[in-house]
CSV table of N, CA and C in Angstrom, one decimal:
chain,number,residue,atom,x,y,z
J,15,MET,N,-55.1,41.6,125.2
J,15,MET,CA,-54.7,40.4,124.6
J,15,MET,C,-53.3,40.4,124.2
J,16,SER,N,-52.5,39.5,124.6
J,16,SER,CA,-51.0,39.5,124.2
J,16,SER,C,-50.8,38.7,122.9
J,17,HIS,N,-49.8,38.9,122.1
J,17,HIS,CA,-49.5,38.3,120.9
J,17,HIS,C,-48.3,37.4,121.1
J,18,SER,N,-48.4,36.2,120.6
J,18,SER,CA,-47.2,35.3,120.8
J,18,SER,C,-46.3,35.5,119.6
J,19,ALA,N,-45.2,34.9,119.6
J,19,ALA,CA,-44.2,34.9,118.5
J,19,ALA,C,-44.9,34.3,117.2
J,20,ASN,N,-45.8,33.3,117.4
J,20,ASN,CA,-46.4,32.7,116.3
J,20,ASN,C,-47.3,33.6,115.5
J,21,ASP,N,-47.9,34.7,116.2
J,21,ASP,CA,-48.7,35.6,115.5
J,21,ASP,C,-48.0,36.6,114.6
J,22,ALA,N,-46.8,36.7,114.7
J,22,ALA,CA,-45.9,37.6,113.9
J,22,ALA,C,-45.9,37.1,112.5
J,23,PRO,N,-46.1,38.0,111.5
J,23,PRO,CA,-46.0,37.6,110.2
J,23,PRO,C,-44.6,37.0,109.8
J,24,LEU,N,-44.5,36.1,108.9
J,24,LEU,CA,-43.3,35.5,108.4
J,24,LEU,C,-42.7,36.6,107.6
J,25,GLU,N,-41.4,36.8,107.8
J,25,GLU,CA,-40.7,37.7,107.0
J,25,GLU,C,-39.5,37.0,106.2
J,26,VAL,N,-39.4,37.3,104.9
J,26,VAL,CA,-38.3,36.7,104.2
J,26,VAL,C,-37.5,37.8,103.5
J,27,ASN,N,-36.4,37.5,103.0
J,27,ASN,CA,-35.6,38.4,102.2
J,27,ASN,C,-35.9,38.2,100.8
J,28,CYS,N,-36.0,39.4,100.0
J,28,CYS,CA,-36.2,39.3,98.6
J,28,CYS,C,-34.9,38.6,98.0
J,29,PRO,N,-35.0,37.5,97.1
J,29,PRO,CA,-33.9,36.8,96.6
J,29,PRO,C,-33.1,37.7,95.7
J,30,GLN,N,-33.6,38.8,95.2
J,30,GLN,CA,-32.8,39.7,94.3
J,30,GLN,C,-32.1,40.8,94.9
J,31,CYS,N,-32.9,41.6,95.8
J,31,CYS,CA,-32.2,42.7,96.5
J,31,CYS,C,-31.9,42.7,97.9
J,32,GLY,N,-32.6,41.7,98.6
J,32,GLY,CA,-32.4,41.4,100.0
J,32,GLY,C,-33.3,42.2,100.9
J,33,ASN,N,-34.2,43.0,100.4
J,33,ASN,CA,-35.2,43.7,101.2
J,33,ASN,C,-36.1,42.8,102.0
J,34,THR,N,-36.6,43.2,103.1
J,34,THR,CA,-37.5,42.4,103.9
J,34,THR,C,-38.9,42.3,103.2
J,35,VAL,N,-39.5,41.2,103.1
J,35,VAL,CA,-40.8,41.0,102.5
J,35,VAL,C,-41.6,40.2,103.5
J,36,ILE,N,-42.8,40.6,103.7
J,36,ILE,CA,-43.8,40.0,104.6
J,36,ILE,C,-44.5,38.9,103.7
J,37,TRP,N,-44.4,37.7,104.2
J,37,TRP,CA,-45.0,36.6,103.5
J,37,TRP,C,-46.5,36.5,103.8
J,38,GLY,N,-47.3,37.1,102.9
J,38,GLY,CA,-48.7,37.2,103.1
J,38,GLY,C,-49.4,37.7,101.9
J,39,PRO,N,-50.7,37.7,101.9
J,39,PRO,CA,-51.4,38.0,100.7
J,39,PRO,C,-51.3,39.5,100.2
J,40,GLU,N,-50.8,40.4,101.2
J,40,GLU,CA,-50.6,41.8,100.8
J,40,GLU,C,-49.2,41.9,100.0
J,41,SER,N,-48.4,40.9,100.0
J,41,SER,CA,-47.2,40.9,99.2
J,41,SER,C,-47.4,40.3,97.9
J,42,THR,N,-47.9,41.0,96.9
J,42,THR,CA,-48.3,40.4,95.7
J,42,THR,C,-47.1,39.7,95.0
J,43,TYR,N,-45.9,40.1,95.1
J,43,TYR,CA,-44.8,39.6,94.4
J,43,TYR,C,-43.9,38.6,95.2
J,44,ARG,N,-44.4,38.2,96.3
J,44,ARG,CA,-43.6,37.3,97.2
J,44,ARG,C,-43.0,36.2,96.4
J,45,PRO,N,-41.8,35.7,96.6
J,45,PRO,CA,-40.9,36.2,97.6
J,45,PRO,C,-40.1,37.5,97.3
J,46,PHE,N,-40.5,38.1,96.2
J,46,PHE,CA,-39.8,39.3,95.7
J,46,PHE,C,-40.5,40.5,96.4
J,47,CYS,N,-39.7,41.6,96.5
J,47,CYS,CA,-40.3,42.8,97.1
J,47,CYS,C,-41.1,43.6,96.1
J,48,SER,N,-40.9,43.5,94.8
J,48,SER,CA,-41.5,44.3,93.8
J,48,SER,C,-41.6,43.6,92.5
J,49,LYS,N,-42.4,44.1,91.6
J,49,LYS,CA,-42.4,43.6,90.2
J,49,LYS,C,-41.1,43.6,89.6
J,50,ARG,N,-40.3,44.7,89.8
J,50,ARG,CA,-39.0,44.9,89.2
J,50,ARG,C,-38.1,43.7,89.6
J,51,CYS,N,-38.0,43.4,90.9
J,51,CYS,CA,-37.1,42.3,91.3
J,51,CYS,C,-37.6,41.0,90.8
J,52,GLN,N,-38.9,40.8,90.6
J,52,GLN,CA,-39.5,39.6,90.1
J,52,GLN,C,-39.0,39.5,88.5
J,53,LEU,N,-39.2,40.6,87.8
J,53,LEU,CA,-38.8,40.6,86.4
J,53,LEU,C,-37.3,40.4,86.2
J,54,ILE,N,-36.5,40.9,87.0
J,54,ILE,CA,-35.0,40.8,86.9
J,54,ILE,C,-34.7,39.3,87.1
J,55,ASP,N,-35.3,38.6,88.1
J,55,ASP,CA,-35.1,37.2,88.3
J,55,ASP,C,-35.6,36.4,87.1
J,56,PHE,N,-36.8,36.6,86.7
J,56,PHE,CA,-37.4,36.0,85.5
J,56,PHE,C,-36.5,36.1,84.3
J,57,GLY,N,-35.9,37.3,84.1
J,57,GLY,CA,-34.9,37.5,83.0
J,57,GLY,C,-33.7,36.7,83.1
J,58,ALA,N,-33.2,36.5,84.3
J,58,ALA,CA,-32.1,35.7,84.5
J,58,ALA,C,-32.3,34.3,84.2
J,59,TRP,N,-33.5,33.8,84.5
J,59,TRP,CA,-33.9,32.4,84.1
J,59,TRP,C,-34.0,32.3,82.6
J,60,ALA,N,-34.6,33.2,82.0
J,60,ALA,CA,-34.9,33.2,80.6
J,60,ALA,C,-33.6,33.2,79.8
J,61,GLU,N,-32.6,33.9,80.2
J,61,GLU,CA,-31.2,33.9,79.5
J,61,GLU,C,-30.4,32.8,80.0
J,62,GLU,N,-30.8,31.9,80.9
J,62,GLU,CA,-30.2,30.9,81.4
J,62,GLU,C,-29.0,31.2,82.2
J,63,SER,N,-29.0,32.5,82.9
J,63,SER,CA,-28.0,32.7,84.0
J,63,SER,C,-28.2,31.9,85.1
J,64,HIS,N,-29.5,31.7,85.4
J,64,HIS,CA,-29.9,30.8,86.6
J,64,HIS,C,-30.2,29.5,85.9
J,65,ARG,N,-29.8,28.4,86.5
J,65,ARG,CA,-30.2,27.0,86.0
J,65,ARG,C,-30.0,26.1,87.2
J,66,ILE,N,-30.8,25.0,87.0
J,66,ILE,CA,-30.9,24.0,88.0
J,66,ILE,C,-29.8,22.9,87.7
J,67,ALA,N,-28.9,22.6,88.5
J,67,ALA,CA,-27.8,21.7,88.3
J,67,ALA,C,-28.4,20.3,87.9
J,68,GLY,N,-27.7,19.7,87.0
J,68,GLY,CA,-28.1,18.4,86.6
J,68,GLY,C,-27.5,18.1,85.2
J,69,GLU,N,-27.8,16.9,84.6
J,69,GLU,CA,-27.4,16.6,83.3
J,69,GLU,C,-28.1,17.4,82.3
J,70,SER,N,-27.4,17.6,81.1
J,70,SER,CA,-28.0,18.3,80.0
J,70,SER,C,-29.1,17.4,79.4
J,71,ALA,N,-30.1,18.1,78.9
J,71,ALA,CA,-31.2,17.3,78.2
J,71,ALA,C,-30.6,16.8,76.9
J,72,MET,N,-31.2,15.7,76.4
J,72,MET,CA,-30.7,15.1,75.2
J,72,MET,C,-31.1,16.0,74.0
J,73,ASP,N,-30.2,16.0,73.0
J,73,ASP,CA,-30.6,16.7,71.8
J,73,ASP,C,-31.1,15.6,70.8
J,74,GLU,N,-31.6,16.0,69.6
J,74,GLU,CA,-32.2,15.0,68.7
J,74,GLU,C,-31.2,14.0,68.3
J,75,ALA,N,-29.9,14.4,68.0
J,75,ALA,CA,-28.9,13.4,67.6
J,75,ALA,C,-28.7,12.3,68.7
J,76,ASP,N,-28.7,12.7,70.0
J,76,ASP,CA,-28.5,11.7,71.1
J,76,ASP,C,-29.7,10.7,71.1
J,77,LEU,N,-30.8,11.3,70.9
J,77,LEU,CA,-32.1,10.5,70.9
J,77,LEU,C,-32.1,9.5,69.7
J,78,GLU,N,-31.7,9.8,68.5
J,78,GLU,CA,-31.6,9.0,67.4
J,78,GLU,C,-30.6,7.8,67.7
J,79,THR,N,-29.5,8.1,68.2
J,79,THR,CA,-28.4,7.1,68.6
J,79,THR,C,-29.0,6.2,69.7
J,80,LEU,N,-29.7,6.7,70.6
J,80,LEU,CA,-30.3,5.8,71.7
J,80,LEU,C,-31.3,4.9,71.0
J,81,LEU,N,-32.1,5.4,70.2
J,81,LEU,CA,-33.2,4.6,69.5
J,81,LEU,C,-32.5,3.5,68.7
J,82,ALA,N,-31.5,3.9,67.9
J,82,ALA,CA,-30.8,2.8,67.1
J,82,ALA,C,-30.2,1.8,68.0
J,83,GLN,N,-29.6,2.1,69.1
J,83,GLN,CA,-29.1,1.1,69.9
J,83,GLN,C,-30.1,0.3,70.5
J,84,ALA,N,-31.3,0.8,70.8
J,84,ALA,CA,-32.4,0.0,71.4
J,84,ALA,C,-32.9,-1.0,70.3
J,85,ASP,N,-32.9,-0.6,69.1
J,85,ASP,CA,-33.3,-1.5,67.9
J,85,ASP,C,-32.4,-2.6,67.8
J,86,LYS,N,-31.1,-2.4,68.0
J,86,LYS,CA,-30.1,-3.5,67.9
J,86,LYS,C,-30.2,-4.5,69.1
J,87,ASP,N,-30.5,-3.9,70.2
J,87,ASP,CA,-30.7,-4.7,71.4
J,87,ASP,C,-32.0,-5.5,71.5
J,88,ALA,N,-33.0,-5.1,70.7
J,88,ALA,CA,-34.3,-5.7,70.8
J,88,ALA,C,-34.2,-7.1,70.4
J,89,PRO,N,-34.8,-8.1,71.0
J,89,PRO,CA,-34.8,-9.5,70.5
J,89,PRO,C,-35.7,-9.7,69.3
J,90,LEU,N,-35.3,-10.5,68.4
J,90,LEU,CA,-36.1,-10.9,67.3
J,90,LEU,C,-37.3,-11.6,67.6
J,91,SER,N,-38.4,-11.4,66.9
J,91,SER,CA,-39.7,-12.1,67.3
J,91,SER,C,-40.0,-13.0,66.2
């Protein structure tokens, strides 16, 4: 029985160290190659070294200003 290219397991590179990882149930920490690489990446997110681009979240002062402006703009009933 011959194996086609589709039978080959998917391989990805560990986003932390670049080692090859087989994408399957035997790779517990996928897409990372190890618990160590997973924890290094998690730590970078926790200390905000990694972040998703976009606008900053509003702080409480911004929210109060927005609510006060909404109260001014609301029609009188």
